[in-house]
N, CA, C and O atoms as a DFTB+ gen file, in Angstrom:
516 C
 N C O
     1  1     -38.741     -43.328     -30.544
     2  2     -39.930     -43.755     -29.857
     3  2     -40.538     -44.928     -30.616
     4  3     -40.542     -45.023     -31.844
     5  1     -41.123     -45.933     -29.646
     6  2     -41.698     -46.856     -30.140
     7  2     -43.232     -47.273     -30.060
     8  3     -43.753     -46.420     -29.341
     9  1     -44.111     -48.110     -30.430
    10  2     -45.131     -48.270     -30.004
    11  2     -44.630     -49.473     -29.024
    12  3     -43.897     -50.267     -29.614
    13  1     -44.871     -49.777     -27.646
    14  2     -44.466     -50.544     -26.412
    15  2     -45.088     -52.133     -26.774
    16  3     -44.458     -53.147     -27.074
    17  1     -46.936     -51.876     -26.585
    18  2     -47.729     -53.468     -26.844
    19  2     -49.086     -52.677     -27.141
    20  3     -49.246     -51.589     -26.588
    21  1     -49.841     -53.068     -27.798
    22  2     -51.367     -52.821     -28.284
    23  2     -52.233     -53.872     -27.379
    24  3     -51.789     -54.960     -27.746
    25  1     -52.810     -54.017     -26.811
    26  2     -53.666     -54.955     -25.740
    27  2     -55.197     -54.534     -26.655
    28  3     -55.735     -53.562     -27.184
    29  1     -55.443     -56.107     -26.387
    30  2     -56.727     -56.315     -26.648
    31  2     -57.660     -57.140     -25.917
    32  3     -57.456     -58.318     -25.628
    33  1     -59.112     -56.200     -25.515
    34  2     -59.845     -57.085     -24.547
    35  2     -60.354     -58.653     -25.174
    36  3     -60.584     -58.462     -26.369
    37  1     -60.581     -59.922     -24.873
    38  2     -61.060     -60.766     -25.166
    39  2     -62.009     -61.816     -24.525
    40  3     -61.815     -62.191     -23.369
    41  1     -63.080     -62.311     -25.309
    42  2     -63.729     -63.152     -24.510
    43  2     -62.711     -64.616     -24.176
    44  3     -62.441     -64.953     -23.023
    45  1     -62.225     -65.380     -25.418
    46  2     -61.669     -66.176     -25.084
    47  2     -60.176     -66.114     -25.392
    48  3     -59.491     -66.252     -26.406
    49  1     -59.980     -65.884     -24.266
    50  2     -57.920     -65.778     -24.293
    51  2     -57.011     -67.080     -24.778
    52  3     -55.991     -66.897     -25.442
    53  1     -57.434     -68.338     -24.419
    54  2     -56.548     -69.585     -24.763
    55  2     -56.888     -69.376     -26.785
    56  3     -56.063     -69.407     -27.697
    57  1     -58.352     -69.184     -26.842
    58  2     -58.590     -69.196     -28.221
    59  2     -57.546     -68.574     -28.928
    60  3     -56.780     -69.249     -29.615
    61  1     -57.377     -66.673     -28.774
    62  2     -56.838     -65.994     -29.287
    63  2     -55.263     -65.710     -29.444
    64  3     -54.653     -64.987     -30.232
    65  1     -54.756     -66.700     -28.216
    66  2     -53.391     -67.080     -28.326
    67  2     -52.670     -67.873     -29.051
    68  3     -51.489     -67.899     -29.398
    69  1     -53.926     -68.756     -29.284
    70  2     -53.258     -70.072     -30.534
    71  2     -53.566     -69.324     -31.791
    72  3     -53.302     -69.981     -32.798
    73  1     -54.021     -68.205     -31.996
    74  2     -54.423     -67.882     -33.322
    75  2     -53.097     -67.194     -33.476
    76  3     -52.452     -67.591     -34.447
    77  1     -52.527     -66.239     -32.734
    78  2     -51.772     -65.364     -33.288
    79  2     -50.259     -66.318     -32.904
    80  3     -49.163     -65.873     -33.246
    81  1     -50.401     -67.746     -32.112
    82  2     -48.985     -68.455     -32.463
    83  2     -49.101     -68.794     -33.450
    84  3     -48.015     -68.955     -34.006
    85  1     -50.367     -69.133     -34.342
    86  2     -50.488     -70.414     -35.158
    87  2     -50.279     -69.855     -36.615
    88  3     -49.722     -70.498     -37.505
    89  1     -50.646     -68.941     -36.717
    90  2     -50.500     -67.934     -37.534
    91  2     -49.579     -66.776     -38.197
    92  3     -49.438     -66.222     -39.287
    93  1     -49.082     -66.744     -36.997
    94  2     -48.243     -65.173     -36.888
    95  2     -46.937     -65.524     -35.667
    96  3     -46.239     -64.838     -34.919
    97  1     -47.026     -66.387     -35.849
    98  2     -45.630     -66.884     -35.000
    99  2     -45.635     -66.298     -33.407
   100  3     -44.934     -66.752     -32.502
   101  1     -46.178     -65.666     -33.339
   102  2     -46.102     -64.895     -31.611
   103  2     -45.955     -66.206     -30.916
   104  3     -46.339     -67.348     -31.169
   105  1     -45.258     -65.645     -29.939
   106  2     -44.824     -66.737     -28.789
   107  2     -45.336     -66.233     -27.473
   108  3     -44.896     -65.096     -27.302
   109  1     -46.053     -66.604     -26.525
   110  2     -46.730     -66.309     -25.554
   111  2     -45.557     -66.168     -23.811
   112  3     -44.768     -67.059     -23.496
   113  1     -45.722     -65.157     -23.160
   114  2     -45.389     -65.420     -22.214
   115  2     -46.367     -66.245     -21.142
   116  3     -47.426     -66.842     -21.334
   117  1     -45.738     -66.076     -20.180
   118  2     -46.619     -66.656     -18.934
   119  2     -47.901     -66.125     -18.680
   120  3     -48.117     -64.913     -18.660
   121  1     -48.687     -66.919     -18.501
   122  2     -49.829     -66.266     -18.538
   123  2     -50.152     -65.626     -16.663
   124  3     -49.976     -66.170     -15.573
   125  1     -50.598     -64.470     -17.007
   126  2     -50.762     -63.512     -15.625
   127  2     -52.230     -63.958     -15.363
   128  3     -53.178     -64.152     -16.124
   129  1     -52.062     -64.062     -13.860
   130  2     -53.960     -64.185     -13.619
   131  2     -53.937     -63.295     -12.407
   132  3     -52.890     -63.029     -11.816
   133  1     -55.247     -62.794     -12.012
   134  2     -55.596     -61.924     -10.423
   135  2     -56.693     -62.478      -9.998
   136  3     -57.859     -62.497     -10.392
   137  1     -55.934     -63.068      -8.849
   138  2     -57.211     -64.072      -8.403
   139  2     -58.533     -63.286      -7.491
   140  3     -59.393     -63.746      -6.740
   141  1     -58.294     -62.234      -7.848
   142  2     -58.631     -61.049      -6.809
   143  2     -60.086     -60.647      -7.762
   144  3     -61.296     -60.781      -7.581
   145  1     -59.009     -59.955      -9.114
   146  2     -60.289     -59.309      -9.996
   147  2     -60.778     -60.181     -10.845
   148  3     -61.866     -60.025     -11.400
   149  1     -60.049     -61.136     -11.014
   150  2     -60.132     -62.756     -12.009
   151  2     -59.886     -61.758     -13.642
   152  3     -60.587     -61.773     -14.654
   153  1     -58.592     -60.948     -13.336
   154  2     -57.815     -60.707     -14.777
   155  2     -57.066     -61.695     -14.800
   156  3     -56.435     -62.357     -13.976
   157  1     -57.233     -61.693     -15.884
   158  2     -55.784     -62.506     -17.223
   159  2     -55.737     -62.330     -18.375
   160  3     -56.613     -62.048     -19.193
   161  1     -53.981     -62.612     -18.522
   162  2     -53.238     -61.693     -19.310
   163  2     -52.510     -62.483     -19.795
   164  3     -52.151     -63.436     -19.103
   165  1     -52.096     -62.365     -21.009
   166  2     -50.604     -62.927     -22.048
   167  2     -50.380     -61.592     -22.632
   168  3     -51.210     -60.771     -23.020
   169  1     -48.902     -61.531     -22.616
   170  2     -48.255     -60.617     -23.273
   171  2     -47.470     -61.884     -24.524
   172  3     -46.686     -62.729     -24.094
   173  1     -47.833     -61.819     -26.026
   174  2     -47.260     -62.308     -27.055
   175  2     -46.607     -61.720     -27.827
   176  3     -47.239     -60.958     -28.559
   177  1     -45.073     -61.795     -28.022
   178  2     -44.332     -61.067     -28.619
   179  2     -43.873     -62.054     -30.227
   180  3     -43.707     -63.270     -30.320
   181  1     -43.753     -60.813     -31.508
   182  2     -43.370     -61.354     -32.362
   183  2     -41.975     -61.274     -32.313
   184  3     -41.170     -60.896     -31.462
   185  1     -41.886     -61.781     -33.576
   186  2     -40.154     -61.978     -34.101
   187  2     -39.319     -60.707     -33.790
   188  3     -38.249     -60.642     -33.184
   189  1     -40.178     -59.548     -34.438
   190  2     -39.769     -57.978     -34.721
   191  2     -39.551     -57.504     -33.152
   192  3     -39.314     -56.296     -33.162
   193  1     -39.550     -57.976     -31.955
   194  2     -40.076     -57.789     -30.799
   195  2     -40.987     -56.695     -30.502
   196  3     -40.742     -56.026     -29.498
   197  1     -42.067     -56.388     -31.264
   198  2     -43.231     -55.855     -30.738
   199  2     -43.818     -56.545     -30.000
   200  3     -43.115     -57.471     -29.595
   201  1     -45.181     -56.535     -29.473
   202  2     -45.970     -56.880     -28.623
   203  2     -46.743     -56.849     -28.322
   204  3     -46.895     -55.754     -27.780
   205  1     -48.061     -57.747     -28.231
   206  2     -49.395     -57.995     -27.754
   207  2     -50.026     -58.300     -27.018
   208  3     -50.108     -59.522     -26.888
   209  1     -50.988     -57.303     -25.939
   210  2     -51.530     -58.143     -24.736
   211  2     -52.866     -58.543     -25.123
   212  3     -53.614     -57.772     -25.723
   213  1     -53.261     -59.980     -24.730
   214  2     -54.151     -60.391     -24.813
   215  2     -54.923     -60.417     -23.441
   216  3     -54.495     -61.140     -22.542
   217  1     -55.985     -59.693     -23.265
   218  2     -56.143     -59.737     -21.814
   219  2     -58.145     -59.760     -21.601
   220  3     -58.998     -59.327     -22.376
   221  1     -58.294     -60.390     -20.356
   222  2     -59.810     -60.800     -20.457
   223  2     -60.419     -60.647     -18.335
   224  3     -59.803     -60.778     -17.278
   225  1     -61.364     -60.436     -18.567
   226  2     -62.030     -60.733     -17.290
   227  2     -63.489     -60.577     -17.193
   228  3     -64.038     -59.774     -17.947
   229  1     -64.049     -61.130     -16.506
   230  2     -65.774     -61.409     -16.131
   231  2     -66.539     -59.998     -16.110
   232  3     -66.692     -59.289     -15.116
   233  1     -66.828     -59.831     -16.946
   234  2     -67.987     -58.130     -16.827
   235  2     -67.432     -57.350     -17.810
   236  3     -67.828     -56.195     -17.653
   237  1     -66.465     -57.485     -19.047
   238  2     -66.027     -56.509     -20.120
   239  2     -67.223     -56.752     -21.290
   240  3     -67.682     -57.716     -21.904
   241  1     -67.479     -55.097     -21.216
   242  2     -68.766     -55.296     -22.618
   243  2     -68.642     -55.014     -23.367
   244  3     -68.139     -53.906     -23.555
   245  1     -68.990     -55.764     -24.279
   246  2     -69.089     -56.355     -25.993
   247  2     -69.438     -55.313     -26.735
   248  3     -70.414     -54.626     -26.431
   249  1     -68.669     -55.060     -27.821
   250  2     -68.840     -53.596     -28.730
   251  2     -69.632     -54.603     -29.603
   252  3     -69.543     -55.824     -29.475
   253  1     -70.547     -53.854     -30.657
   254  2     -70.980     -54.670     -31.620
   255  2     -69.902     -55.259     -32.802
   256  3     -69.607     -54.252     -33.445
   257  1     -69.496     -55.909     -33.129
   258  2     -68.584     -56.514     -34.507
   259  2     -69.024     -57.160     -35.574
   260  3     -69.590     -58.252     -35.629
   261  1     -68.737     -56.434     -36.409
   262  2     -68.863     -56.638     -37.819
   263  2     -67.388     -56.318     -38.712
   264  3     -67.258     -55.189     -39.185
   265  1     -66.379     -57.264     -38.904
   266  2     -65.181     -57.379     -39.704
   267  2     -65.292     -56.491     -41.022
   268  3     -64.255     -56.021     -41.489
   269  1     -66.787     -56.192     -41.772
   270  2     -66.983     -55.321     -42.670
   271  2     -67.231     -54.158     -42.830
   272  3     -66.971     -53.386     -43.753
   273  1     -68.024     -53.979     -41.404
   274  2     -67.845     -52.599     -41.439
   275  2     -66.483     -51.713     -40.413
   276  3     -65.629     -52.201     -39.672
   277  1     -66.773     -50.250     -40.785
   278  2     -66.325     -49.149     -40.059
   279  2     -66.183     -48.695     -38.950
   280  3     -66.654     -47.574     -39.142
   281  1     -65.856     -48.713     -37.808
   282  2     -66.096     -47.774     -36.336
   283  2     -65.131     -47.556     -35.779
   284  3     -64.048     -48.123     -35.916
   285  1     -65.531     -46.338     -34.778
   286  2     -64.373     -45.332     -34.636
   287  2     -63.550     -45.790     -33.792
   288  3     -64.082     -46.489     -32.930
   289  1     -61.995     -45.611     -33.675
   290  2     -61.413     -46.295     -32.648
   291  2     -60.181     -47.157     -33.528
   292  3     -59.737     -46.861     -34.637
   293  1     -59.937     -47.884     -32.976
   294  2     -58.430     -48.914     -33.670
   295  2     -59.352     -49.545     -34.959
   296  3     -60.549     -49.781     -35.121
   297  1     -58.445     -49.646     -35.567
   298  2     -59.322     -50.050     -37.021
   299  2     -58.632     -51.267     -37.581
   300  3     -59.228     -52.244     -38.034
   301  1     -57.590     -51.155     -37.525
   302  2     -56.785     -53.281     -37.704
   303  2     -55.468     -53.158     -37.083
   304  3     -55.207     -52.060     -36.592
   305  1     -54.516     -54.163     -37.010
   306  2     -53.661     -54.694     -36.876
   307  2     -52.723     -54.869     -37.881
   308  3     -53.123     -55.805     -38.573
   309  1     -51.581     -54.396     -38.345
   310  2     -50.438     -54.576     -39.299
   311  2     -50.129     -55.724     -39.126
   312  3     -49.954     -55.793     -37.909
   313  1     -49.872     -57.057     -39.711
   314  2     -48.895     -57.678     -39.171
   315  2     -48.101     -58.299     -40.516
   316  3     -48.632     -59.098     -41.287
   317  1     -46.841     -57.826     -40.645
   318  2     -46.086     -57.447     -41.668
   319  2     -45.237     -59.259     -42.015
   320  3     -44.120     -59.405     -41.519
   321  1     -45.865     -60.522     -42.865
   322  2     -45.138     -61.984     -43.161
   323  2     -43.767     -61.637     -44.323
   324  3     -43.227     -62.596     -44.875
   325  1     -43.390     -60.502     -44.554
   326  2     -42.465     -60.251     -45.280
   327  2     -42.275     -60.434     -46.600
   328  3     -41.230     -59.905     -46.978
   329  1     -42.932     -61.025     -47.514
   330  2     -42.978     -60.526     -48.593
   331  2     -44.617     -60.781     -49.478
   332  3     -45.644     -60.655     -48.812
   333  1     -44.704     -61.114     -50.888
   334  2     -46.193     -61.198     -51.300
   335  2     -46.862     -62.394     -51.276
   336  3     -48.049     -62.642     -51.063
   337  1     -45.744     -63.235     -51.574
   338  2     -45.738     -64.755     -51.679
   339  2     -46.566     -65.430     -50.503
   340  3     -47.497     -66.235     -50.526
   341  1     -45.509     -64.457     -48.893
   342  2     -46.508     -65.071     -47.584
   343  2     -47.916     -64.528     -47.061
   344  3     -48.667     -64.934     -46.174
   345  1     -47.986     -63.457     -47.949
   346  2     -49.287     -62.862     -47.713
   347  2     -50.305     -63.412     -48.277
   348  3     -51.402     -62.990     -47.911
   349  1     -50.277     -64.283     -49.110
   350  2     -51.243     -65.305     -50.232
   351  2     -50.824     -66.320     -49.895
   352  3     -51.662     -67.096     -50.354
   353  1     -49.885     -67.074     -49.257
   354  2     -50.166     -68.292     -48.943
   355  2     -50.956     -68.106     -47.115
   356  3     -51.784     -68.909     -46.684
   357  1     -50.489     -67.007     -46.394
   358  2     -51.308     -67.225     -45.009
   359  2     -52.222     -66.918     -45.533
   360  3     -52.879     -67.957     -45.483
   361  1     -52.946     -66.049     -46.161
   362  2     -54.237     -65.941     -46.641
   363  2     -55.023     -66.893     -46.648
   364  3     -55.940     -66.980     -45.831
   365  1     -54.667     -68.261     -48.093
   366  2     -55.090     -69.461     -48.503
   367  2     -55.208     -70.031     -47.432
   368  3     -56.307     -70.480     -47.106
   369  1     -53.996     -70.166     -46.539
   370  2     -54.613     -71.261     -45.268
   371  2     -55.291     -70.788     -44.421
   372  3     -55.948     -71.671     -43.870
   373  1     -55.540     -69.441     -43.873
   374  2     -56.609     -69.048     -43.045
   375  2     -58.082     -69.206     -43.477
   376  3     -59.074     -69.203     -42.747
   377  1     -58.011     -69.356     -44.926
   378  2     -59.262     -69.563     -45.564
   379  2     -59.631     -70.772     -45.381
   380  3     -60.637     -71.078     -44.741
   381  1     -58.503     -71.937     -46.170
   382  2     -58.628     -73.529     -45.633
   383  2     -59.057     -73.551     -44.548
   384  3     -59.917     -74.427     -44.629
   385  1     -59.063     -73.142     -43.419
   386  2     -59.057     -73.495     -41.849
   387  2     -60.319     -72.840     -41.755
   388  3     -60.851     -72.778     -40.646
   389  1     -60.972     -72.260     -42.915
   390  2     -62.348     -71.406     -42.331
   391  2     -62.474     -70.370     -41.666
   392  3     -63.272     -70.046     -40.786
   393  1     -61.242     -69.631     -42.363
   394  2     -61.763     -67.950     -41.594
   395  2     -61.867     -67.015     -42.867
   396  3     -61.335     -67.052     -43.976
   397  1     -62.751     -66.181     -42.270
   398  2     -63.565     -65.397     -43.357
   399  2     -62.432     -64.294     -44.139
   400  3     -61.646     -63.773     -43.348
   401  1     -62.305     -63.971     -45.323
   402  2     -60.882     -63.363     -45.921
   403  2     -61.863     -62.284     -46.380
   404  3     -62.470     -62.505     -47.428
   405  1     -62.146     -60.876     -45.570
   406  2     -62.557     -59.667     -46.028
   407  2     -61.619     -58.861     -46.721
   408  3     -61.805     -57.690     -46.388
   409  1     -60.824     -58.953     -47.423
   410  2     -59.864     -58.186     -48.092
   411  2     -59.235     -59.366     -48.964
   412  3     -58.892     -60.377     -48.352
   413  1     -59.121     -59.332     -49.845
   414  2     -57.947     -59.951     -50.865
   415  2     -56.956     -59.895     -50.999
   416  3     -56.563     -58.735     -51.117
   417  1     -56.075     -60.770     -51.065
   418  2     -54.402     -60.331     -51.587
   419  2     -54.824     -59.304     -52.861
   420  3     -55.512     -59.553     -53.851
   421  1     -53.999     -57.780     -52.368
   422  2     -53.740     -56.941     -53.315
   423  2     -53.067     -55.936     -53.239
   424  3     -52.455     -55.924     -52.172
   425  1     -52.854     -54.982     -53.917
   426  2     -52.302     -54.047     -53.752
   427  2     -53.057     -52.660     -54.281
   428  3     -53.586     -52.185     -55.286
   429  1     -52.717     -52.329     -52.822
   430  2     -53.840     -51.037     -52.432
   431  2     -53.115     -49.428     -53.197
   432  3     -51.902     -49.298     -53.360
   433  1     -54.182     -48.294     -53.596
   434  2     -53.438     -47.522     -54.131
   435  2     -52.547     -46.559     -53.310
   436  3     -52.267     -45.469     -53.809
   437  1     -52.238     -46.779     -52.493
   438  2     -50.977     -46.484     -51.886
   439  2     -49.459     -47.101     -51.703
   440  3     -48.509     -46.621     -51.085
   441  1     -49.582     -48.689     -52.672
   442  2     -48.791     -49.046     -52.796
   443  2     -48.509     -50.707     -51.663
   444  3     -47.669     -51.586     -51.855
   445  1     -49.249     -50.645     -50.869
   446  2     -49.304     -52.161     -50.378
   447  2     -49.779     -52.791     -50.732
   448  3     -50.811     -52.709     -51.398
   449  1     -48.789     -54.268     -50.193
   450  2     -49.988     -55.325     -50.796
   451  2     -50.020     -56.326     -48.986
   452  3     -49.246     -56.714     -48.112
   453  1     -51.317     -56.313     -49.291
   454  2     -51.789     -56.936     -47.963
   455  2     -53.090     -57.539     -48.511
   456  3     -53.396     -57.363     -49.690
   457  1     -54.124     -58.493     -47.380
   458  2     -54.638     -58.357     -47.453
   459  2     -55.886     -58.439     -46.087
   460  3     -55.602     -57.619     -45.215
   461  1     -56.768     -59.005     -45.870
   462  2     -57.296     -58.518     -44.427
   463  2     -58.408     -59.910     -43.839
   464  3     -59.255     -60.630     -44.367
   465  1     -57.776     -59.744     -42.381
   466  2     -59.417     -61.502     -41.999
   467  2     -59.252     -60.987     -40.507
   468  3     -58.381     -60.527     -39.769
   469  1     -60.226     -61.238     -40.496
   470  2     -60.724     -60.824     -38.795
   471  2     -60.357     -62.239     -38.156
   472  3     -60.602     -63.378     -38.554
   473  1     -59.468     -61.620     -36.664
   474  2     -59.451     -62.999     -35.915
   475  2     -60.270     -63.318     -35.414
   476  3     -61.315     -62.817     -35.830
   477  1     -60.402     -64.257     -34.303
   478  2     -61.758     -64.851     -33.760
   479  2     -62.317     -64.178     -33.254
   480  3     -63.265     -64.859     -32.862
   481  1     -62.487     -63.045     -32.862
   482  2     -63.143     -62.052     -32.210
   483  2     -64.103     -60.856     -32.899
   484  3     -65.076     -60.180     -32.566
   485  1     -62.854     -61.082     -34.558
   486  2     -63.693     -59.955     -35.428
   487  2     -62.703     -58.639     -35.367
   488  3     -63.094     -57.551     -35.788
   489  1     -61.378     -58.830     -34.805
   490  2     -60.348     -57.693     -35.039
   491  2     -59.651     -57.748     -36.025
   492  3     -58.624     -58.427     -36.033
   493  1     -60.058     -57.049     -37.064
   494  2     -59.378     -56.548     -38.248
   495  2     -57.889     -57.138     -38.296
   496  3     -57.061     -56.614     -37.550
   497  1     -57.516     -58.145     -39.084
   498  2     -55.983     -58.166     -39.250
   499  2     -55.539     -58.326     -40.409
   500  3     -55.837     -59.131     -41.292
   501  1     -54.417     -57.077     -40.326
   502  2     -54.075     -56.780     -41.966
   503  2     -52.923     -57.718     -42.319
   504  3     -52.510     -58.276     -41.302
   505  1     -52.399     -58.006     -43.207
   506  2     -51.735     -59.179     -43.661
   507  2     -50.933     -58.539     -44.280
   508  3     -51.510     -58.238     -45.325
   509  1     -49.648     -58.014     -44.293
   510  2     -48.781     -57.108     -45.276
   511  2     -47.362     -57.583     -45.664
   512  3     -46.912     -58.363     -44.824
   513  1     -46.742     -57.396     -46.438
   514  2     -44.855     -57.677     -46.712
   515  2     -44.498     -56.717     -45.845
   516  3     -43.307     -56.480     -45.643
């Protein structure tokens, strides 16, 4: 058994697609629209072929976000650059580029080393080998 795709609601979809190509290599399919309910959708798949829907429409309400704190529900995103080296250099450049680095390259006492930055939205993304 596998996990299939993790979907996430978003305000801005073109935004959040260039983050996770630009970043995390995902490659975007076609983008789905309903001209009906005015959904749209990208399904972005990585290398590993897992999978991410990025999906948005007019009237989805806003949880409060804060990248520092706690709440109940999905809590981050794995996304595994393969060893320590790429976890500190995507780090450094997500920082260069001005995104906020709530976690440090380190290694946690369970034995990872990751470290953690909220994408544009404020969804937890963990940075791991």
């Amino acid at each position: 058994m596998k996990i299939e795709h993790i979907a996430i609601w978003t305000r801005d979809l073109e935004q959040m697609r260039t983050f996770y190509e630009t970043y995390f290599g995902a490659k975007a399919g076609r983008k789905y629209r309903n001209p009906v309910t005015e959904f749209e959708s990208y399904f972005l798949e990585f290398e590993s072929g897992s999978r991410l829907e990025l999906m948005t429409r007019p009237g989805i309400q806003e949880l409060p976000r804060d990248p520092g704190l706690h709440y109940q529900g999905l809590v981050h995103l794995a996304l595994s650059v393969g060893s320590r080296e790429r976890v500190t250099e995507l780090t450094e450049r997500l920082r260069q580029d001005g995104f906020s680095i709530i976690g440090e390259p380190r290694t946690t006492g369970d034995g990872y080393f990751e470290s953690v930055v909220p994408d544009p939205e404020g969804n937890r993304i963990e940075i791991t080998i």
